[in-house]
XYZ file of C-alpha atoms in Angstrom:
304
model
C -10.620 99.716 39.993
C -7.418 99.225 42.028
C -4.037 100.291 40.672
C -1.868 97.293 39.716
C 1.178 96.921 41.974
C 4.482 98.226 40.651
C 7.499 95.942 40.974
C 10.850 97.708 40.830
C 13.434 95.325 39.410
C 16.907 95.339 40.905
C 20.235 95.167 39.093
C 22.856 92.892 40.604
C 26.134 94.787 40.904
C 26.718 98.493 40.392
C 23.345 100.230 40.018
C 24.967 102.773 37.678
C 25.118 99.857 35.251
C 21.378 100.302 34.694
C 22.098 103.081 32.214
C 23.943 100.595 29.972
C 21.112 98.044 29.889
C 18.508 98.260 27.137
C 15.251 96.437 27.734
C 14.098 97.108 24.177
C 17.311 95.769 22.636
C 17.348 92.702 24.877
C 13.677 91.868 24.389
C 13.627 92.354 20.615
C 14.065 88.592 20.188
C 11.036 87.530 22.242
C 7.307 87.805 21.738
C 5.549 90.580 23.613
C 7.668 93.642 22.778
C 5.470 96.502 21.629
C 5.011 100.252 21.766
C 3.909 101.569 25.131
C 0.719 103.541 25.816
C 2.583 106.799 25.128
C 3.428 105.603 21.608
C 7.133 106.170 22.163
C 8.585 103.945 24.858
C 8.732 100.206 24.339
C 7.227 97.805 26.834
C 7.446 94.060 27.211
C 4.184 92.214 27.896
C 4.527 88.771 29.445
C 2.138 86.043 30.562
C 3.449 82.910 32.239
C 2.892 80.404 35.059
C 5.128 81.406 37.956
C 7.695 78.727 38.700
C 6.960 76.801 41.878
C 3.389 77.868 42.601
C 2.565 77.861 38.868
C 0.041 80.661 39.393
C -0.635 82.477 36.090
C 0.501 86.096 35.989
C 0.377 88.882 33.429
C 2.963 91.656 33.665
C 4.001 94.700 31.673
C 7.697 95.581 31.939
C 9.071 98.973 30.970
C 12.285 100.956 31.350
C 12.567 104.515 32.609
C 14.804 107.146 31.030
C 17.272 106.754 33.908
C 17.702 103.080 33.046
C 15.667 101.631 35.904
C 13.287 98.796 35.007
C 9.913 98.179 36.600
C 6.873 96.008 35.986
C 3.161 96.341 36.611
C 1.554 93.136 37.830
C -1.634 93.441 35.783
C -3.163 89.985 36.310
C -2.639 87.803 39.349
C -5.663 85.534 39.889
C -3.745 83.107 42.098
C -2.359 85.825 44.390
C 1.242 85.015 43.536
C 3.745 86.643 45.880
C 5.195 89.882 44.513
C 8.752 89.033 45.546
C 8.532 85.764 43.584
C 7.370 87.604 40.468
C 10.242 90.072 40.922
C 12.823 87.296 41.222
C 11.491 85.574 38.109
C 11.559 88.769 36.055
C 15.076 89.604 37.216
C 16.250 86.160 36.127
C 14.356 86.320 32.820
C 15.969 89.670 31.964
C 19.405 88.614 33.281
C 19.342 91.464 35.788
C 20.349 89.011 38.508
C 23.816 88.759 36.947
C 26.468 91.375 37.719
C 27.376 92.633 34.241
C 30.002 95.112 35.381
C 32.879 93.050 34.006
C 31.485 92.602 30.493
C 33.318 95.766 29.430
C 36.568 93.969 30.312
C 35.667 91.166 27.907
C 35.155 93.700 25.133
C 38.461 95.359 25.982
C 40.370 92.133 25.286
C 38.368 90.932 22.250
C 37.864 93.204 19.252
C 35.022 91.115 17.826
C 32.983 91.352 21.011
C 33.885 95.039 21.339
C 32.514 95.843 17.880
C 29.315 93.880 18.370
C 28.773 95.330 21.844
C 29.204 98.860 20.549
C 26.733 98.340 17.703
C 24.179 96.538 19.889
C 24.581 98.272 23.210
C 22.631 97.143 26.250
C 21.689 93.629 25.161
C 21.448 90.883 27.745
C 20.016 87.373 27.280
C 16.249 87.166 27.813
C 15.236 83.802 29.253
C 12.050 81.802 29.253
C 10.084 81.893 32.534
C 11.365 78.510 33.726
C 13.547 75.546 32.753
C 10.269 73.623 32.573
C 8.981 75.787 29.728
C 12.380 75.755 28.028
C 12.396 71.945 28.127
C 8.841 71.764 26.783
C 9.743 73.999 23.852
C 12.857 71.935 23.190
C 10.779 68.737 23.047
C 8.149 70.300 20.798
C 10.692 71.872 18.461
C 13.008 68.898 18.030
C 13.454 68.213 14.297
C 10.635 70.615 13.374
C 10.863 73.886 11.421
C 10.823 76.900 13.731
C 7.475 78.219 12.497
C 5.775 74.838 12.798
C 7.084 74.378 16.343
C 5.924 77.882 17.286
C 2.454 77.203 15.910
C 2.146 73.941 17.867
C 3.368 75.625 21.058
C 0.809 78.407 20.595
C -1.925 75.805 20.011
C -1.027 73.962 23.240
C -1.097 77.252 25.154
C -4.436 78.269 23.646
C -6.042 74.914 24.452
C -4.523 74.212 27.870
C -3.008 77.440 29.224
C -4.670 80.288 31.098
C -5.796 83.488 29.325
C -4.730 86.612 31.215
C -5.347 90.266 30.502
C -2.218 92.320 29.927
C -3.313 95.874 29.350
C -5.736 96.038 26.470
C -5.068 92.537 25.158
C -5.388 88.946 26.276
C -2.356 86.677 26.348
C -2.273 82.970 27.139
C 0.237 81.334 29.449
C 1.977 78.085 28.682
C 0.191 75.277 30.574
C 1.310 74.634 34.139
C 2.800 71.182 34.870
C -0.493 69.886 36.288
C -2.134 70.509 32.918
C 0.755 69.062 30.917
C 0.609 65.811 32.882
C -2.797 65.137 31.308
C -2.037 66.556 27.860
C -4.194 64.855 25.225
C -3.192 64.289 21.617
C -2.055 67.478 19.889
C -2.638 68.077 16.193
C 0.689 68.143 14.379
C 2.683 66.721 17.292
C 3.937 63.117 17.339
C 2.414 60.873 20.003
C 5.865 60.162 21.490
C 6.384 63.901 22.054
C 3.024 64.184 23.785
C 4.098 61.411 26.153
C 7.467 63.137 26.693
C 5.640 66.336 27.636
C 3.498 64.429 30.152
C 6.647 63.047 31.810
C 8.109 66.568 31.829
C 4.980 67.831 33.586
C 5.444 65.275 36.344
C 9.123 66.196 36.777
C 8.322 69.896 37.026
C 5.443 69.337 39.431
C 7.865 67.476 41.716
C 10.277 70.444 41.728
C 12.963 68.505 39.888
C 13.349 71.248 37.249
C 13.739 74.176 39.638
C 15.891 76.944 38.152
C 17.592 77.522 41.511
C 18.375 73.838 41.876
C 19.786 73.453 38.367
C 21.844 76.638 38.626
C 23.385 75.438 41.899
C 24.544 72.130 40.396
C 27.889 71.763 38.588
C 27.135 72.283 34.892
C 28.050 68.764 33.789
C 25.855 67.296 36.510
C 22.912 69.534 35.579
C 23.248 68.605 31.910
C 23.375 64.900 32.780
C 20.260 65.170 34.940
C 18.318 66.980 32.223
C 19.187 64.220 29.767
C 17.372 61.743 31.992
C 14.149 63.302 30.719
C 12.763 61.549 27.628
C 13.131 63.789 24.601
C 15.996 65.831 26.069
C 19.323 64.982 24.446
C 22.698 66.735 24.765
C 21.779 69.670 22.505
C 18.391 70.212 24.162
C 19.961 70.030 27.626
C 22.356 72.843 26.687
C 19.397 74.816 25.370
C 17.463 74.397 28.626
C 20.448 75.549 30.673
C 20.936 78.652 28.534
C 17.309 79.641 27.890
C 15.650 78.381 31.051
C 18.248 78.417 33.808
C 20.426 81.291 32.625
C 24.132 80.533 32.719
C 26.093 83.725 31.999
C 29.313 81.792 31.412
C 28.030 78.782 29.458
C 29.679 77.945 26.136
C 27.504 75.524 24.144
C 29.535 72.707 22.644
C 26.816 71.589 20.211
C 25.327 74.810 18.850
C 26.499 74.866 15.243
C 24.922 78.253 14.507
C 27.161 79.931 17.084
C 30.184 77.979 15.902
C 29.632 79.107 12.296
C 29.311 82.708 13.453
C 32.569 82.409 15.391
C 34.317 80.888 12.369
C 33.214 83.859 10.264
C 34.026 86.514 12.865
C 37.502 85.203 13.684
C 38.391 84.044 10.154
C 38.817 80.413 11.180
C 37.819 78.783 7.917
C 34.719 76.730 7.261
C 35.110 73.978 9.838
C 37.217 74.942 12.870
C 37.580 72.244 15.496
C 35.916 72.556 18.865
C 39.151 73.076 20.869
C 39.927 76.123 18.709
C 36.488 77.586 19.367
C 36.790 76.871 23.088
C 40.155 78.654 23.231
C 38.627 81.765 21.664
C 35.653 81.607 24.033
C 38.057 81.584 26.990
C 38.561 85.315 26.305
C 34.877 85.891 27.068
C 34.898 84.518 30.630
C 32.850 84.940 32.783
C 30.288 86.029 30.138
C 30.625 83.385 27.426
C 26.847 83.124 27.033
C 26.505 86.912 26.681
C 29.244 87.121 24.059
C 27.733 84.127 22.284
C 24.383 85.931 22.141
C 25.992 88.784 20.195
C 27.801 86.415 17.812
C 24.778 84.175 17.307
C 22.385 86.980 16.449
C 24.480 89.692 14.844
C 27.573 88.233 13.195
C 26.762 87.486 9.535
C 28.174 84.113 8.536
C 30.757 84.602 5.815
C 31.937 87.986 7.060
C 34.708 88.921 9.446
C 34.416 91.641 12.034
């Protein structure tokens, strides 16, 4: 049996920064984090269709003691190119963003400094593609989180590709070609099924490319995403943050983050948006990174 290829992931910026990045802390919010074969280190198992070619891949990502991050390409039935898998993983783990200046943000904002110190090494972990982020946004609209997750898992089980990742089998989200012909899904409204079919066509045409959307001015990218049925202003922001990966995005419609900011900065119960935007100016050019810390770790009702 051949040894699976090892993919060494690169950090944009100062390589010494690798020591301040924690894969385990970053990946704690996504499915697939588990104990490694040695019982001590944590690894991240992922299965997804690779953006562009949409070949299914199964990878196991782990971090060395020196901070470097690598992945074993365990399943690759479509012979996806290794450099494309590397680029996708680097984007998913936000390693393609130079994080050197985030310490400067903490130095000028005590709230961010405290959260960063308590939760060291966290970076946003993205979905494999804007396509998958948009699909999850359509499925989850106005549904409880658990119900949306169950429907998403059902779609993957019925229409995705099972891949072996180590000793277990994981299932990818369906590639666009499969979503185009998606039949009725138990628990999902017929209009959402049709919206997912349209999304499949858009992704198959390359219209949802992460590189393309990241290169556009943010307002233009958001406007284009809202041309998709089922993607409104809030969902478009979600796709840009979770699928494209904007390190400096500040979501204007995410009430959970706004409540956390109100609590952390003692702004009262209903601060206006201009006030929140002024505070977020301190976080540039890492407003999304600072927002991740506030969103997930600042208890509402408490000040930091």
